[in-house]
């Protein structure tokens, strides 16, 4: 059995080129103040030895860690994973964030942090101390938590706030929730629906009210009423059952419902079946999320495809630019699109 080949390290490169470790690090990081002849010499050793820079080597210069940290809610994320219900928020974040990080020589990590006030500062502080990220991506509800945003601002760490446009530090970002709800409503209006119900998310999420605003904008533009046509849930199935029953038990029930999550849309479809309502002949339904499972419902769900991957990708780009002192002056909006499938059809006569 042959001997395992020893991995080439930055020390080997420095020895071969006859320079210091710091000089190799500066060349790897493409930093200024390195003479062209010295840069060519180090690069020649890198090529000859087949050296692949590690994060540890890149971090030696001390100016950057080459890590972007995404913070997600622990309880919600673990509940989704254990339920195995097909939601792919974290997958999409990794898809967009990791690919963009790789393009710039960065790595992306996801950390789960508890939302409770007595834990959040300690947990986040420990993660930051251990990883020393160049930037942090916050997702709801963390993106609206002043304890978290205040801690990051105090430590001078650039961060993006997905789902938050409140005044304050950080880069505010949205996934075009108002626009997305509006185009979903306009699709139903084009099909002749006039009584369009809306199942919103909880009020502690800013995006819940943004979606209500988009639905109302389209309804008001069509000169149609919205009173009594909006209920709230918590994005989960059980809350969707309750909200759908309230809407579909109205004397003049809606002929279409937009629900703010796939789970609440599945609940709406179940309530419709219990009431012998056919989809889409008697009731059209539209979901937010567009997670993989919606293609396999009967009928397949028309859904707002939230640009999670594109938003995470843009957040990474903005955070890398922020290290250079470049920050956007306005909230950054990455709009989604409507994917039309079989759950929407013409309004019943």
Tab-separated table of C-alpha atoms in Angstrom:
chain	number	residue	atom	x	y	z
A	1	UNK	CA	0.000	0.000	0.000
A	2	UNK	CA	1.489	3.344	-1.070
A	3	UNK	CA	2.242	6.153	1.318
A	4	UNK	CA	-0.419	8.823	1.554
A	5	UNK	CA	0.710	12.009	-0.094
A	6	UNK	CA	1.287	14.866	2.346
A	7	UNK	CA	-1.027	17.826	1.837
A	8	UNK	CA	0.621	20.971	0.527
A	9	UNK	CA	0.286	23.857	2.988
A	10	UNK	CA	1.032	27.547	2.959
A	11	UNK	CA	4.291	26.757	4.779
A	12	UNK	CA	5.467	24.658	1.827
A	13	UNK	CA	4.687	27.521	-0.553
A	14	UNK	CA	6.535	30.039	1.643
A	15	UNK	CA	9.588	27.766	1.878
A	16	UNK	CA	9.641	27.085	-1.847
A	17	UNK	CA	9.331	30.777	-2.709
A	18	UNK	CA	11.691	31.857	0.055
A	19	UNK	CA	9.244	34.353	1.532
A	20	UNK	CA	7.267	34.800	4.753
A	21	UNK	CA	3.861	33.264	5.453
A	22	UNK	CA	2.368	36.783	5.509
A	23	UNK	CA	3.659	37.473	2.016
A	24	UNK	CA	2.043	34.304	0.665
A	25	UNK	CA	-1.194	35.274	2.422
A	26	UNK	CA	-1.146	38.725	0.832
A	27	UNK	CA	-0.674	37.179	-2.606
A	28	UNK	CA	-3.512	34.684	-2.008
A	29	UNK	CA	-5.818	37.508	-0.925
A	30	UNK	CA	-4.767	39.675	-3.876
A	31	UNK	CA	-3.893	42.508	-1.527
A	32	UNK	CA	-2.069	45.687	-2.585
A	33	UNK	CA	1.531	46.531	-1.706
A	34	UNK	CA	2.928	43.296	-3.126
A	35	UNK	CA	5.596	43.849	-5.772
A	36	UNK	CA	4.734	42.256	-9.149
A	37	UNK	CA	7.957	40.233	-9.138
A	38	UNK	CA	7.215	38.902	-5.652
A	39	UNK	CA	3.631	38.082	-6.616
A	40	UNK	CA	4.827	36.177	-9.694
A	41	UNK	CA	7.361	34.284	-7.587
A	42	UNK	CA	4.793	33.172	-5.022
A	43	UNK	CA	2.248	32.286	-7.700
A	44	UNK	CA	4.848	30.166	-9.454
A	45	UNK	CA	5.379	28.169	-6.247
A	46	UNK	CA	1.615	27.805	-5.779
A	47	UNK	CA	1.238	26.449	-9.304
A	48	UNK	CA	4.252	24.146	-9.040
A	49	UNK	CA	3.159	22.620	-5.720
A	50	UNK	CA	-0.535	22.449	-6.607
A	51	UNK	CA	-1.441	24.411	-3.500
A	52	UNK	CA	-5.131	25.161	-2.854
A	53	UNK	CA	-5.586	28.073	-0.412
A	54	UNK	CA	-7.484	27.268	2.754
A	55	UNK	CA	-9.621	29.665	4.762
A	56	UNK	CA	-6.981	29.555	7.505
A	57	UNK	CA	-4.365	30.791	5.030
A	58	UNK	CA	-6.644	33.506	3.707
A	59	UNK	CA	-7.413	34.686	7.235
A	60	UNK	CA	-3.744	35.147	8.119
A	61	UNK	CA	-3.781	38.693	6.768
A	62	UNK	CA	-6.225	39.577	9.553
A	63	UNK	CA	-8.446	41.828	7.449
A	64	UNK	CA	-11.085	39.240	6.515
A	65	UNK	CA	-12.334	35.861	7.684
A	66	UNK	CA	-13.878	34.837	4.337
A	67	UNK	CA	-16.959	33.557	6.164
A	68	UNK	CA	-20.564	34.695	5.740
A	69	UNK	CA	-22.874	33.568	8.539
A	70	UNK	CA	-26.616	33.095	7.995
A	71	UNK	CA	-28.780	33.131	11.128
A	72	UNK	CA	-32.027	31.170	11.123
A	73	UNK	CA	-34.581	30.572	13.886
A	74	UNK	CA	-33.771	27.381	15.785
A	75	UNK	CA	-37.263	26.257	16.817
A	76	UNK	CA	-38.919	26.853	13.445
A	77	UNK	CA	-36.075	25.280	11.480
A	78	UNK	CA	-35.812	22.157	13.627
A	79	UNK	CA	-39.608	21.754	13.615
A	80	UNK	CA	-39.589	21.886	9.800
A	81	UNK	CA	-36.772	19.367	9.537
A	82	UNK	CA	-38.417	16.934	11.942
A	83	UNK	CA	-41.814	17.228	10.264
A	84	UNK	CA	-40.247	16.516	6.846
A	85	UNK	CA	-43.019	18.477	5.194
A	86	UNK	CA	-41.116	19.532	2.113
A	87	UNK	CA	-40.321	23.120	3.053
A	88	UNK	CA	-36.985	24.112	1.561
A	89	UNK	CA	-36.214	27.574	2.962
A	90	UNK	CA	-32.796	26.548	4.304
A	91	UNK	CA	-31.990	24.570	1.134
A	92	UNK	CA	-32.717	27.600	-1.044
A	93	UNK	CA	-30.680	29.891	1.201
A	94	UNK	CA	-27.729	27.538	0.926
A	95	UNK	CA	-28.170	27.238	-2.835
A	96	UNK	CA	-28.022	30.975	-3.419
A	97	UNK	CA	-25.596	31.862	-0.656
A	98	UNK	CA	-23.049	29.068	-1.011
A	99	UNK	CA	-22.701	29.362	-4.781
A	100	UNK	CA	-22.178	33.110	-4.609
A	101	UNK	CA	-19.739	32.763	-1.717
A	102	UNK	CA	-17.738	30.239	-3.709
A	103	UNK	CA	-17.479	32.649	-6.640
A	104	UNK	CA	-15.767	35.173	-4.348
A	105	UNK	CA	-13.578	32.743	-2.401
A	106	UNK	CA	-15.854	32.773	0.658
A	107	UNK	CA	-17.660	30.075	2.628
A	108	UNK	CA	-21.185	30.240	4.006
A	109	UNK	CA	-22.343	28.720	7.289
A	110	UNK	CA	-25.827	28.568	8.821
A	111	UNK	CA	-26.259	28.957	12.564
A	112	UNK	CA	-29.527	28.257	14.389
A	113	UNK	CA	-30.248	30.767	17.146
A	114	UNK	CA	-33.098	30.828	19.656
A	115	UNK	CA	-35.386	33.837	19.426
A	116	UNK	CA	-35.934	34.118	23.181
A	117	UNK	CA	-34.549	37.375	24.558
A	118	UNK	CA	-32.689	35.759	27.449
A	119	UNK	CA	-30.728	33.529	25.068
A	120	UNK	CA	-30.264	35.375	21.831
A	121	UNK	CA	-27.437	37.753	22.746
A	122	UNK	CA	-25.413	35.016	24.441
A	123	UNK	CA	-25.883	32.526	21.589
A	124	UNK	CA	-25.171	34.995	18.820
A	125	UNK	CA	-22.228	36.465	20.694
A	126	UNK	CA	-20.678	33.014	21.065
A	127	UNK	CA	-21.136	32.239	17.352
A	128	UNK	CA	-19.567	35.545	16.328
A	129	UNK	CA	-16.625	35.104	18.687
A	130	UNK	CA	-15.946	31.608	17.360
A	131	UNK	CA	-16.363	32.297	13.650
A	132	UNK	CA	-15.551	36.014	13.278
A	133	UNK	CA	-17.673	36.322	10.116
A	134	UNK	CA	-17.188	39.085	7.572
A	135	UNK	CA	-20.946	39.470	7.339
A	136	UNK	CA	-24.211	38.088	8.692
A	137	UNK	CA	-27.520	37.345	6.967
A	138	UNK	CA	-30.540	37.657	9.251
A	139	UNK	CA	-33.863	36.006	8.409
A	140	UNK	CA	-37.294	36.650	10.008
A	141	UNK	CA	-37.959	37.012	12.886
A	142	UNK	CA	-34.298	37.694	13.761
A	143	UNK	CA	-34.068	40.437	11.125
A	144	UNK	CA	-36.505	42.545	13.133
A	145	UNK	CA	-35.037	41.821	16.569
A	146	UNK	CA	-33.310	44.967	17.956
A	147	UNK	CA	-31.222	42.868	20.364
A	148	UNK	CA	-29.633	41.060	17.425
A	149	UNK	CA	-29.260	44.032	15.100
A	150	UNK	CA	-27.918	46.149	17.961
A	151	UNK	CA	-25.315	43.545	18.878
A	152	UNK	CA	-24.059	43.245	15.295
A	153	UNK	CA	-23.976	47.026	14.838
A	154	UNK	CA	-22.073	47.453	18.102
A	155	UNK	CA	-19.419	44.975	16.943
A	156	UNK	CA	-19.132	46.603	13.523
A	157	UNK	CA	-20.179	43.506	11.573
A	158	UNK	CA	-22.026	44.176	8.285
A	159	UNK	CA	-25.380	42.420	8.140
A	160	UNK	CA	-28.366	42.055	5.830
A	161	UNK	CA	-31.910	42.089	7.228
A	162	UNK	CA	-34.119	39.910	5.002
A	163	UNK	CA	-37.770	40.701	5.604
A	164	UNK	CA	-37.160	43.998	7.405
A	165	UNK	CA	-37.193	47.556	6.104
A	166	UNK	CA	-37.408	49.272	9.495
A	167	UNK	CA	-35.026	52.205	10.031
A	168	UNK	CA	-31.774	51.221	11.660
A	169	UNK	CA	-28.407	49.602	10.984
A	170	UNK	CA	-27.844	46.852	8.458
A	171	UNK	CA	-28.937	46.342	4.855
A	172	UNK	CA	-32.749	46.087	4.607
A	173	UNK	CA	-33.952	43.507	2.085
A	174	UNK	CA	-37.292	42.110	0.973
A	175	UNK	CA	-38.429	39.378	-1.379
A	176	UNK	CA	-41.000	41.663	-2.978
A	177	UNK	CA	-43.856	40.474	-0.757
A	178	UNK	CA	-46.192	43.343	-1.654
A	179	UNK	CA	-45.505	42.862	-5.369
A	180	UNK	CA	-45.878	39.079	-5.073
A	181	UNK	CA	-49.269	39.282	-3.337
A	182	UNK	CA	-50.444	41.833	-5.875
A	183	UNK	CA	-49.590	39.696	-8.916
A	184	UNK	CA	-51.250	36.672	-7.295
A	185	UNK	CA	-54.417	38.709	-6.739
A	186	UNK	CA	-54.297	40.162	-10.256
A	187	UNK	CA	-54.093	36.632	-11.676
A	188	UNK	CA	-57.349	35.763	-9.910
A	189	UNK	CA	-58.962	39.032	-10.996
A	190	UNK	CA	-58.065	38.219	-14.595
A	191	UNK	CA	-59.915	34.921	-14.149
A	192	UNK	CA	-63.058	36.822	-13.132
A	193	UNK	CA	-62.902	36.375	-9.345
A	194	UNK	CA	-64.351	39.214	-7.266
A	195	UNK	CA	-64.469	37.715	-3.768
A	196	UNK	CA	-60.831	36.853	-3.078
A	197	UNK	CA	-59.935	35.816	0.451
A	198	UNK	CA	-56.488	36.183	1.993
A	199	UNK	CA	-54.901	34.130	4.775
A	200	UNK	CA	-52.014	36.191	6.167
A	201	UNK	CA	-49.167	35.219	8.440
A	202	UNK	CA	-48.715	36.398	12.042
A	203	UNK	CA	-48.417	40.115	12.746
A	204	UNK	CA	-44.914	39.788	14.265
A	205	UNK	CA	-43.581	39.162	10.748
A	206	UNK	CA	-43.424	42.400	8.746
A	207	UNK	CA	-43.846	40.473	5.509
A	208	UNK	CA	-47.347	39.408	6.643
A	209	UNK	CA	-48.598	42.985	6.468
A	210	UNK	CA	-46.690	43.638	3.244
A	211	UNK	CA	-48.585	40.786	1.610
A	212	UNK	CA	-51.905	42.061	2.901
A	213	UNK	CA	-51.017	45.440	1.390
A	214	UNK	CA	-50.343	43.886	-2.028
A	215	UNK	CA	-53.661	41.994	-1.951
A	216	UNK	CA	-55.525	45.152	-0.971
A	217	UNK	CA	-53.809	47.239	-3.648
A	218	UNK	CA	-55.044	44.916	-6.377
A	219	UNK	CA	-58.538	44.662	-4.884
A	220	UNK	CA	-58.873	48.431	-4.471
A	221	UNK	CA	-57.637	48.999	-8.018
A	222	UNK	CA	-60.424	46.683	-9.183
A	223	UNK	CA	-62.897	48.559	-6.914
A	224	UNK	CA	-63.667	45.393	-4.966
A	225	UNK	CA	-64.271	45.093	-1.194
A	226	UNK	CA	-61.873	43.376	1.215
A	227	UNK	CA	-63.885	43.621	4.451
A	228	UNK	CA	-64.209	40.257	6.163
A	229	UNK	CA	-62.027	38.525	3.592
A	230	UNK	CA	-58.738	38.438	5.521
A	231	UNK	CA	-57.793	36.014	8.297
A	232	UNK	CA	-54.450	35.357	9.984
A	233	UNK	CA	-52.569	32.146	10.707
A	234	UNK	CA	-49.098	31.257	11.935
A	235	UNK	CA	-47.922	29.710	8.618
A	236	UNK	CA	-48.767	26.243	10.002
A	237	UNK	CA	-51.398	23.721	8.884
A	238	UNK	CA	-53.681	23.889	11.935
A	239	UNK	CA	-53.947	27.664	11.808
A	240	UNK	CA	-54.751	27.384	8.098
A	241	UNK	CA	-57.655	25.034	8.862
A	242	UNK	CA	-59.168	27.570	11.259
A	243	UNK	CA	-58.678	30.528	8.925
A	244	UNK	CA	-60.061	28.693	5.879
A	245	UNK	CA	-63.156	27.551	7.783
A	246	UNK	CA	-63.899	31.127	8.796
A	247	UNK	CA	-63.575	32.391	5.226
A	248	UNK	CA	-65.497	29.558	3.595
A	249	UNK	CA	-68.313	29.722	6.171
A	250	UNK	CA	-69.187	33.299	5.238
A	251	UNK	CA	-72.689	33.791	3.744
A	252	UNK	CA	-70.974	35.004	0.577
A	253	UNK	CA	-67.918	32.832	0.631
A	254	UNK	CA	-64.852	33.746	-1.437
A	255	UNK	CA	-64.424	32.063	-4.809
A	256	UNK	CA	-60.642	32.185	-4.404
A	257	UNK	CA	-58.175	32.214	-1.505
A	258	UNK	CA	-54.525	33.221	-1.367
A	259	UNK	CA	-52.687	31.694	1.599
A	260	UNK	CA	-49.318	32.921	2.874
A	261	UNK	CA	-47.658	29.511	3.124
A	262	UNK	CA	-47.902	26.101	1.502
A	263	UNK	CA	-49.042	24.553	4.775
A	264	UNK	CA	-51.953	26.964	5.141
A	265	UNK	CA	-52.841	26.343	1.488
A	266	UNK	CA	-52.913	22.576	2.026
A	267	UNK	CA	-55.236	23.254	4.965
A	268	UNK	CA	-57.481	25.370	2.745
A	269	UNK	CA	-57.701	22.540	0.221
A	270	UNK	CA	-58.669	20.094	2.987
A	271	UNK	CA	-61.436	22.384	4.268
A	272	UNK	CA	-62.686	22.801	0.701
A	273	UNK	CA	-62.916	19.014	0.303
A	274	UNK	CA	-64.800	18.729	3.608
A	275	UNK	CA	-67.309	21.257	2.242
A	276	UNK	CA	-67.583	19.431	-1.110
A	277	UNK	CA	-65.982	22.330	-2.961
A	278	UNK	CA	-64.027	21.378	-6.068
A	279	UNK	CA	-60.680	22.967	-6.860
A	280	UNK	CA	-60.552	24.971	-9.056
A	281	UNK	CA	-64.147	24.688	-10.299
A	282	UNK	CA	-65.687	26.029	-7.059
A	283	UNK	CA	-62.629	27.501	-5.344
A	284	UNK	CA	-59.289	28.655	-6.719
A	285	UNK	CA	-56.298	28.637	-4.367
A	286	UNK	CA	-52.843	30.206	-4.555
A	287	UNK	CA	-49.939	29.572	-2.195
A	288	UNK	CA	-46.773	31.351	-1.200
A	289	UNK	CA	-43.494	29.385	-0.905
A	290	UNK	CA	-43.669	27.077	-3.950
A	291	UNK	CA	-41.847	24.321	-2.081
A	292	UNK	CA	-41.255	21.104	-4.071
A	293	UNK	CA	-44.330	19.293	-2.790
A	294	UNK	CA	-46.829	21.728	-4.380
A	295	UNK	CA	-46.251	20.161	-7.796
A	296	UNK	CA	-47.648	16.853	-6.554
A	297	UNK	CA	-50.908	17.985	-4.944
A	298	UNK	CA	-54.183	17.316	-6.726
A	299	UNK	CA	-54.486	19.594	-8.548
A	300	UNK	CA	-50.917	20.998	-8.570
A	301	UNK	CA	-50.755	24.346	-6.766
A	302	UNK	CA	-50.464	27.719	-8.397
A	303	UNK	CA	-47.874	29.394	-6.162
A	304	UNK	CA	-45.798	32.495	-5.634
A	305	UNK	CA	-42.201	31.404	-6.087
A	306	UNK	CA	-40.319	33.319	-3.412
A	307	UNK	CA	-36.812	34.263	-4.586
A	308	UNK	CA	-35.054	32.835	-1.518
A	309	UNK	CA	-31.930	31.707	-3.373
A	310	UNK	CA	-31.672	34.949	-5.344
A	311	UNK	CA	-32.119	37.018	-2.174
A	312	UNK	CA	-29.453	35.064	-0.271
A	313	UNK	CA	-27.133	35.432	-3.259
A	314	UNK	CA	-27.681	39.181	-3.394
A	315	UNK	CA	-27.179	39.453	0.367
A	316	UNK	CA	-23.772	37.772	0.051
A	317	UNK	CA	-22.729	40.196	-2.695
A	318	UNK	CA	-23.837	43.193	-0.640
A	319	UNK	CA	-21.998	41.987	2.463
A	320	UNK	CA	-18.771	41.456	0.529
A	321	UNK	CA	-19.136	44.961	-0.917
A	322	UNK	CA	-19.846	46.303	2.568
A	323	UNK	CA	-16.336	45.259	3.623
A	324	UNK	CA	-15.154	47.727	0.981
A	325	UNK	CA	-17.378	50.483	2.369
A	326	UNK	CA	-20.082	50.154	-0.281
A	327	UNK	CA	-23.617	50.118	1.162
A	328	UNK	CA	-26.985	50.546	-0.600
A	329	UNK	CA	-28.924	53.673	0.316
A	330	UNK	CA	-32.387	52.149	-0.231
A	331	UNK	CA	-33.997	48.830	0.760
A	332	UNK	CA	-33.025	46.059	-1.661
A	333	UNK	CA	-36.007	44.253	-3.208
A	334	UNK	CA	-35.732	40.938	-5.050
A	335	UNK	CA	-39.134	40.169	-6.563
A	336	UNK	CA	-40.696	36.735	-6.949
A	337	UNK	CA	-42.929	35.402	-9.683
A	338	UNK	CA	-46.198	33.514	-9.974
A	339	UNK	CA	-46.061	29.912	-11.188
A	340	UNK	CA	-49.489	29.018	-12.602
A	341	UNK	CA	-50.639	25.427	-12.222
A	342	UNK	CA	-53.964	23.649	-11.914
A	343	UNK	CA	-55.385	25.053	-8.667
A	344	UNK	CA	-56.645	28.283	-10.244
A	345	UNK	CA	-59.398	28.606	-12.817
A	346	UNK	CA	-62.248	30.861	-13.939
A	347	UNK	CA	-64.597	32.170	-11.269
A	348	UNK	CA	-67.740	30.048	-10.910
A	349	UNK	CA	-70.842	31.555	-12.437
